[in-house]
Short mmCIF file of C-alpha atoms and ligand atoms in Angstrom, two decimals:
data_model
loop_
_atom_site.label_atom_id
_atom_site.label_comp_id
_atom_site.label_asym_id
_atom_site.label_seq_id
_atom_site.Cartn_x
_atom_site.Cartn_y
_atom_site.Cartn_z
CA MET M 810 -58.56 -54.99 63.72
CA SER M 811 -55.74 -52.30 63.30
CA SER M 812 -51.72 -52.62 63.08
CA ASN M 813 -49.79 -53.77 59.90
CA GLN M 814 -51.29 -57.28 60.06
CA VAL M 815 -52.54 -57.96 56.36
CA TRP M 816 -55.72 -60.24 56.87
CA GLN M 817 -56.36 -62.98 54.24
CA SER M 818 -60.03 -63.50 54.32
CA ASP M 819 -60.22 -66.96 52.66
CA HIS M 820 -57.22 -68.24 54.77
CA TYR M 821 -59.13 -66.77 57.93
CA ASP M 822 -62.41 -68.74 57.10
CA SER M 823 -60.48 -71.84 56.13
CA LYS M 824 -57.70 -72.37 58.68
CA LEU M 825 -58.55 -70.36 61.33
CA GLY M 826 -62.41 -70.89 61.74
CA PHE M 827 -62.05 -71.70 65.46
CA VAL M 828 -62.48 -67.96 66.24
CA SER M 829 -65.60 -67.76 65.08
CA GLU M 830 -66.62 -71.25 66.77
CA PHE M 831 -65.64 -69.90 70.30
CA GLY M 832 -67.29 -66.77 69.64
CA LYS M 833 -70.71 -68.38 69.69
CA ASP M 834 -70.56 -68.57 73.65
CA VAL M 835 -69.78 -65.18 73.52
CA VAL M 836 -73.00 -64.49 71.61
CA ARG M 837 -74.51 -66.39 74.18
CA LEU M 838 -73.61 -64.38 77.09
CA LEU M 839 -74.79 -61.68 74.82
CA ASN M 840 -78.04 -63.02 74.72
CA PRO M 841 -79.41 -60.79 71.84
CA ILE M 842 -82.99 -60.54 71.71
CA LYS M 843 -85.49 -59.80 68.44
CA ASP M 844 -85.25 -56.38 67.26
CA GLU M 845 -82.36 -54.88 69.57
CA ARG M 846 -79.78 -53.02 67.86
CA ILE M 847 -76.28 -54.71 68.26
CA PHE M 848 -73.41 -53.57 66.61
CA ASP M 849 -70.15 -55.84 66.12
CA LEU M 850 -66.85 -54.29 66.84
CA GLY M 851 -64.02 -55.89 64.56
CA CYS M 852 -66.44 -58.27 63.02
CA GLY M 853 -64.20 -60.25 60.62
CA THR M 854 -65.61 -62.29 57.89
CA GLY M 855 -69.42 -61.77 59.98
CA ASP M 856 -69.76 -65.29 61.16
CA LEU M 857 -70.79 -64.00 64.62
CA ALA M 858 -72.52 -61.01 63.33
CA HIS M 859 -74.69 -63.45 61.15
CA GLU M 860 -75.13 -65.93 64.22
CA ILE M 861 -76.48 -62.79 66.10
CA SER M 862 -79.00 -61.56 63.47
CA GLN M 863 -80.37 -65.12 64.00
CA ALA M 864 -82.05 -64.23 66.98
CA GLY M 865 -83.79 -61.29 65.26
CA ALA M 866 -81.70 -58.76 66.54
CA ARG M 867 -80.49 -55.92 63.76
CA VAL M 868 -76.95 -55.93 63.69
CA THR M 869 -73.67 -53.87 61.91
CA GLY M 870 -70.75 -55.15 61.58
CA MET M 871 -67.64 -52.94 61.35
CA ASP M 872 -63.94 -54.07 60.86
CA LEU M 873 -60.38 -52.25 59.78
CA SER M 874 -60.05 -54.63 57.00
CA ALA M 875 -61.95 -54.04 53.93
CA PRO M 876 -61.23 -57.43 52.49
CA MET M 877 -62.68 -59.09 55.46
CA ILE M 878 -65.85 -56.69 54.91
CA GLU M 879 -66.04 -57.24 51.68
CA GLN M 880 -65.91 -61.07 52.47
CA ALA M 881 -68.71 -60.83 55.17
CA GLN M 882 -70.69 -58.87 52.84
CA ARG M 883 -70.46 -61.55 50.18
CA LYS M 884 -71.49 -64.07 52.83
CA TYR M 885 -74.38 -61.86 54.51
CA PRO M 886 -75.98 -59.88 52.20
CA HIS M 887 -79.00 -58.96 54.48
CA ILE M 888 -76.21 -57.49 56.71
CA GLN M 889 -74.97 -54.09 57.34
CA PHE M 890 -71.46 -54.19 57.47
CA MET M 891 -68.78 -51.23 57.05
CA VAL M 892 -65.10 -50.64 57.16
CA GLY M 893 -63.84 -48.66 60.25
CA ASP M 894 -61.21 -48.08 62.55
CA GLY M 895 -62.24 -49.49 66.43
CA GLU M 896 -59.73 -46.62 67.55
CA ARG M 897 -61.76 -43.59 66.23
CA PHE M 898 -65.24 -44.69 65.36
CA THR M 899 -68.47 -42.86 65.68
CA ALA M 900 -71.46 -45.01 65.47
CA ASP M 901 -74.29 -44.04 63.22
CA ALA M 902 -77.14 -44.35 65.99
CA LYS M 903 -77.10 -45.54 69.48
CA TYR M 904 -77.42 -49.47 69.94
CA ASP M 905 -78.29 -51.58 72.73
CA ALA M 906 -75.17 -53.51 72.84
CA VAL M 907 -71.97 -53.52 71.61
CA PHE M 908 -70.34 -57.04 70.76
CA SER M 909 -66.82 -57.77 70.28
CA ASN M 910 -64.83 -61.19 69.44
CA ALA M 911 -60.93 -61.44 69.05
CA ALA M 912 -60.79 -57.96 67.91
CA LEU M 913 -59.94 -55.71 70.74
CA HIS M 914 -56.26 -57.58 71.33
CA TRP M 915 -55.37 -55.72 67.77
CA MET M 916 -56.38 -52.03 69.22
CA LYS M 917 -53.49 -50.79 71.46
CA ASN M 918 -55.58 -47.97 72.29
CA PRO M 919 -58.13 -49.23 74.85
CA GLN M 920 -59.35 -45.92 76.07
CA SER M 921 -59.95 -44.50 72.88
CA VAL M 922 -61.70 -47.88 72.06
CA LEU M 923 -64.00 -47.81 75.17
CA ALA M 924 -65.18 -44.15 74.64
CA GLY M 925 -66.38 -45.14 71.13
CA VAL M 926 -68.42 -48.25 72.73
CA TRP M 927 -69.67 -45.74 75.55
CA ASN M 928 -70.90 -43.19 72.81
CA SER M 929 -72.46 -45.83 70.97
CA LEU M 930 -74.33 -47.30 73.33
CA LYS M 931 -77.92 -46.27 74.86
CA PRO M 932 -78.09 -45.88 78.67
CA GLY M 933 -78.79 -49.24 80.03
CA GLY M 934 -76.95 -50.66 76.89
CA ARG M 935 -74.51 -53.42 77.47
CA PHE M 936 -70.83 -54.32 76.37
CA VAL M 937 -70.08 -57.83 75.81
CA ALA M 938 -66.55 -58.80 74.60
CA GLU M 939 -63.89 -61.24 74.60
CA PHE M 940 -60.33 -60.98 73.80
CA GLY M 941 -56.63 -62.22 74.67
CA GLY M 942 -55.62 -61.35 78.42
CA LYS M 943 -52.58 -60.97 80.25
CA GLY M 944 -50.22 -63.83 79.11
CA ASN M 945 -51.73 -64.61 75.80
CA VAL M 946 -49.95 -66.68 73.45
CA ASP M 947 -47.00 -66.26 75.91
CA ALA M 948 -45.12 -69.07 74.47
CA ILE M 949 -45.53 -67.95 70.54
CA VAL M 950 -44.55 -64.48 71.27
CA GLN M 951 -41.45 -65.94 72.75
CA ALA M 952 -40.88 -67.96 70.11
CA ILE M 953 -40.94 -65.52 67.71
CA GLY M 954 -38.68 -63.01 69.98
CA GLU M 955 -36.10 -65.64 69.85
CA VAL M 956 -35.78 -66.52 66.13
CA LEU M 957 -35.77 -62.67 65.28
CA ARG M 958 -33.37 -61.76 67.78
CA GLU M 959 -31.06 -64.65 67.65
CA ASP M 960 -31.03 -64.97 63.85
CA TYR M 961 -32.13 -61.58 62.53
CA GLY M 962 -31.08 -59.10 65.31
CA ILE M 963 -34.53 -57.31 65.18
CA ASP M 964 -36.35 -56.48 68.36
CA ALA M 965 -39.70 -58.50 68.13
CA GLY M 966 -40.90 -56.39 71.34
CA LYS M 967 -41.12 -53.20 68.64
CA LEU M 968 -42.90 -54.95 66.31
CA ASN M 969 -45.41 -56.47 68.53
CA PRO M 970 -49.11 -55.88 67.61
CA TRP M 971 -50.99 -56.77 70.57
CA TYR M 972 -52.81 -55.84 73.82
CA PHE M 973 -53.59 -58.53 76.24
CA PRO M 974 -54.51 -56.73 79.74
CA SER M 975 -55.03 -58.12 82.96
CA ILE M 976 -58.52 -58.43 84.07
CA ALA M 977 -57.76 -55.81 86.78
CA GLU M 978 -56.51 -53.37 84.29
CA TYR M 979 -59.21 -53.75 81.95
CA SER M 980 -61.82 -53.48 84.48
CA MET M 981 -60.27 -50.57 85.64
CA LEU M 982 -60.58 -48.77 82.29
CA LEU M 983 -63.97 -49.83 81.81
CA GLU M 984 -64.61 -48.28 85.38
CA GLN M 985 -63.06 -44.98 83.93
CA GLN M 986 -65.17 -45.05 81.03
CA GLY M 987 -68.04 -45.03 83.58
CA PHE M 988 -69.36 -48.58 82.82
CA ARG M 989 -70.42 -50.83 85.82
CA VAL M 990 -68.43 -53.99 85.11
CA THR M 991 -70.89 -57.03 86.00
CA TYR M 992 -68.75 -59.95 84.76
CA ALA M 993 -65.19 -60.63 84.17
CA ILE M 994 -63.08 -63.33 83.61
CA HIS M 995 -59.60 -64.55 82.63
CA PHE M 996 -59.44 -68.12 81.75
CA ASP M 997 -56.79 -70.39 79.45
CA ARG M 998 -58.12 -71.79 76.37
CA PRO M 999 -55.55 -73.92 74.53
CA THR M 1000 -56.92 -73.95 70.88
CA ARG M 1001 -56.02 -76.54 68.58
CA ILE M 1002 -55.05 -75.28 65.51
CA LYS M 1003 -56.04 -77.04 62.17
CA ASP M 1004 -54.16 -79.50 60.00
CA ASN M 1005 -51.83 -81.05 62.19
CA GLU M 1006 -48.08 -80.28 61.53
CA GLN M 1007 -49.12 -77.32 59.70
CA GLY M 1008 -51.26 -75.79 62.28
CA LEU M 1009 -48.46 -73.21 63.85
CA ASN M 1010 -47.30 -72.33 60.39
CA HIS M 1011 -51.37 -71.11 59.09
CA TRP M 1012 -51.27 -69.54 62.75
CA LEU M 1013 -48.10 -67.25 62.12
CA ARG M 1014 -49.10 -66.43 58.31
CA GLY M 1015 -52.51 -65.50 59.61
CA PHE M 1016 -52.12 -63.65 62.58
CA ALA M 1017 -48.44 -62.68 63.06
CA ASP M 1018 -47.71 -60.83 59.82
CA SER M 1019 -46.62 -57.85 61.47
CA PHE M 1020 -43.75 -59.15 62.92
CA PHE M 1021 -42.21 -60.20 59.69
CA THR M 1022 -42.27 -57.17 57.35
CA ALA M 1023 -38.68 -56.74 57.30
CA LEU M 1024 -38.24 -60.06 55.46
CA GLY M 1025 -39.10 -61.15 51.96
CA GLU M 1026 -41.74 -64.22 51.56
CA ALA M 1027 -39.19 -67.32 51.39
CA GLU M 1028 -37.77 -65.94 54.51
CA ARG M 1029 -41.05 -65.84 56.37
CA ASP M 1030 -41.39 -69.64 55.40
CA ALA M 1031 -38.05 -70.04 56.79
CA VAL M 1032 -38.62 -67.75 59.85
CA CYS M 1033 -42.17 -69.69 60.73
CA SER M 1034 -40.36 -72.94 60.36
CA LYS M 1035 -37.93 -71.80 62.97
CA ILE M 1036 -40.59 -70.71 65.44
CA ALA M 1037 -41.97 -74.08 65.26
CA VAL M 1038 -38.96 -75.63 66.20
CA LYS M 1039 -38.69 -73.46 69.08
CA ALA M 1040 -42.33 -73.55 70.44
CA ARG M 1041 -42.53 -77.49 69.61
CA ASN M 1042 -42.20 -78.55 73.08
CA ASP M 1043 -44.54 -76.37 74.81
CA LEU M 1044 -47.19 -76.43 71.87
CA PHE M 1045 -47.24 -79.59 69.81
CA HIS M 1046 -49.07 -82.56 71.46
CA ASP M 1047 -50.58 -85.50 70.17
CA GLY M 1048 -49.84 -84.84 66.39
CA SER M 1049 -51.60 -81.34 66.70
CA TRP M 1050 -50.30 -77.57 67.42
CA TYR M 1051 -52.57 -75.75 70.25
CA ALA M 1052 -52.40 -72.13 70.58
CA ASP M 1053 -51.59 -71.23 74.51
CA TYR M 1054 -54.70 -68.83 74.75
CA LYS M 1055 -55.90 -67.06 77.70
CA ARG M 1056 -59.25 -65.35 77.25
CA LEU M 1057 -60.40 -62.13 78.84
CA ARG M 1058 -64.47 -62.15 78.66
CA VAL M 1059 -66.50 -59.12 80.13
CA MET M 1060 -69.82 -57.66 80.17
CA ALA M 1061 -70.15 -54.22 81.20
CA VAL M 1062 -73.26 -51.83 81.43
CA LYS M 1063 -73.37 -47.90 80.79
CA PRO M 1064 -75.59 -46.98 83.65
CA GLY M 1065 -79.24 -45.93 82.35
C1 BEZ P 2544 -56.29 -64.68 69.90
O1 BEZ P 2544 -57.35 -64.46 69.66
O2 BEZ P 2544 -55.83 -64.81 71.14
C2 BEZ P 2544 -55.32 -64.11 69.11
C3 BEZ P 2544 -55.36 -64.24 67.66
C4 BEZ P 2544 -54.59 -63.68 67.04
C5 BEZ P 2544 -53.30 -63.08 67.21
C6 BEZ P 2544 -53.35 -62.86 68.98
C7 BEZ P 2544 -54.22 -63.43 69.83
#
């Protein structure tokens, strides 16, 4: 994962565990087979690398964040993890599949990512990924933008760390790289965030740091409260916060 985001691996595991929970569906689409070599791109704290390894596949996990990789290695010592940049990686070997969950939206140069994925795959290998698609977290982005502009004169557009392509745009990039796109879907997934009233605050502190780098710690808490006031009507229902996720899920094959 890239950007100015500072990753707090304990917060990620304790408050934002839905990321790996939903990712289990993506592992099912990957359908790992015993002895396959699988590369997990943007593996975070390693839960899905572990899930994939349970099928007997040999997994290598990579993430840009050293604290995330340290946590992954502590939790799953039998798996090989490494720190690396998804926009500039050269894999150590050829893989049967590259897998990625909830990571590609942090990489704003998708052509470089896809070139790396392509070079890591054996002929016939598959790329299976899910990440934020066009319109993802629109209500949150809008509330952040309004508060930063109205109260601080900051243009949030310039600080936005995320890439949320449409299904057409991403399929075209895959095809330009040489892939055959065998599956692609863009769907809504309103996602409940743990801890009731505090949910949006956990999400913002866990994922939206890049917007708040000019602000001190106390101001960050104040800004998150103001964002919550703006977003409440759209995202707070029945006592819980729901992030307005829109996912893009794809499978693409490197022709043999
Ligand atoms: C997502 O999983 O869609 C996501 C997570 C953090 C920031 C933005 C999007």
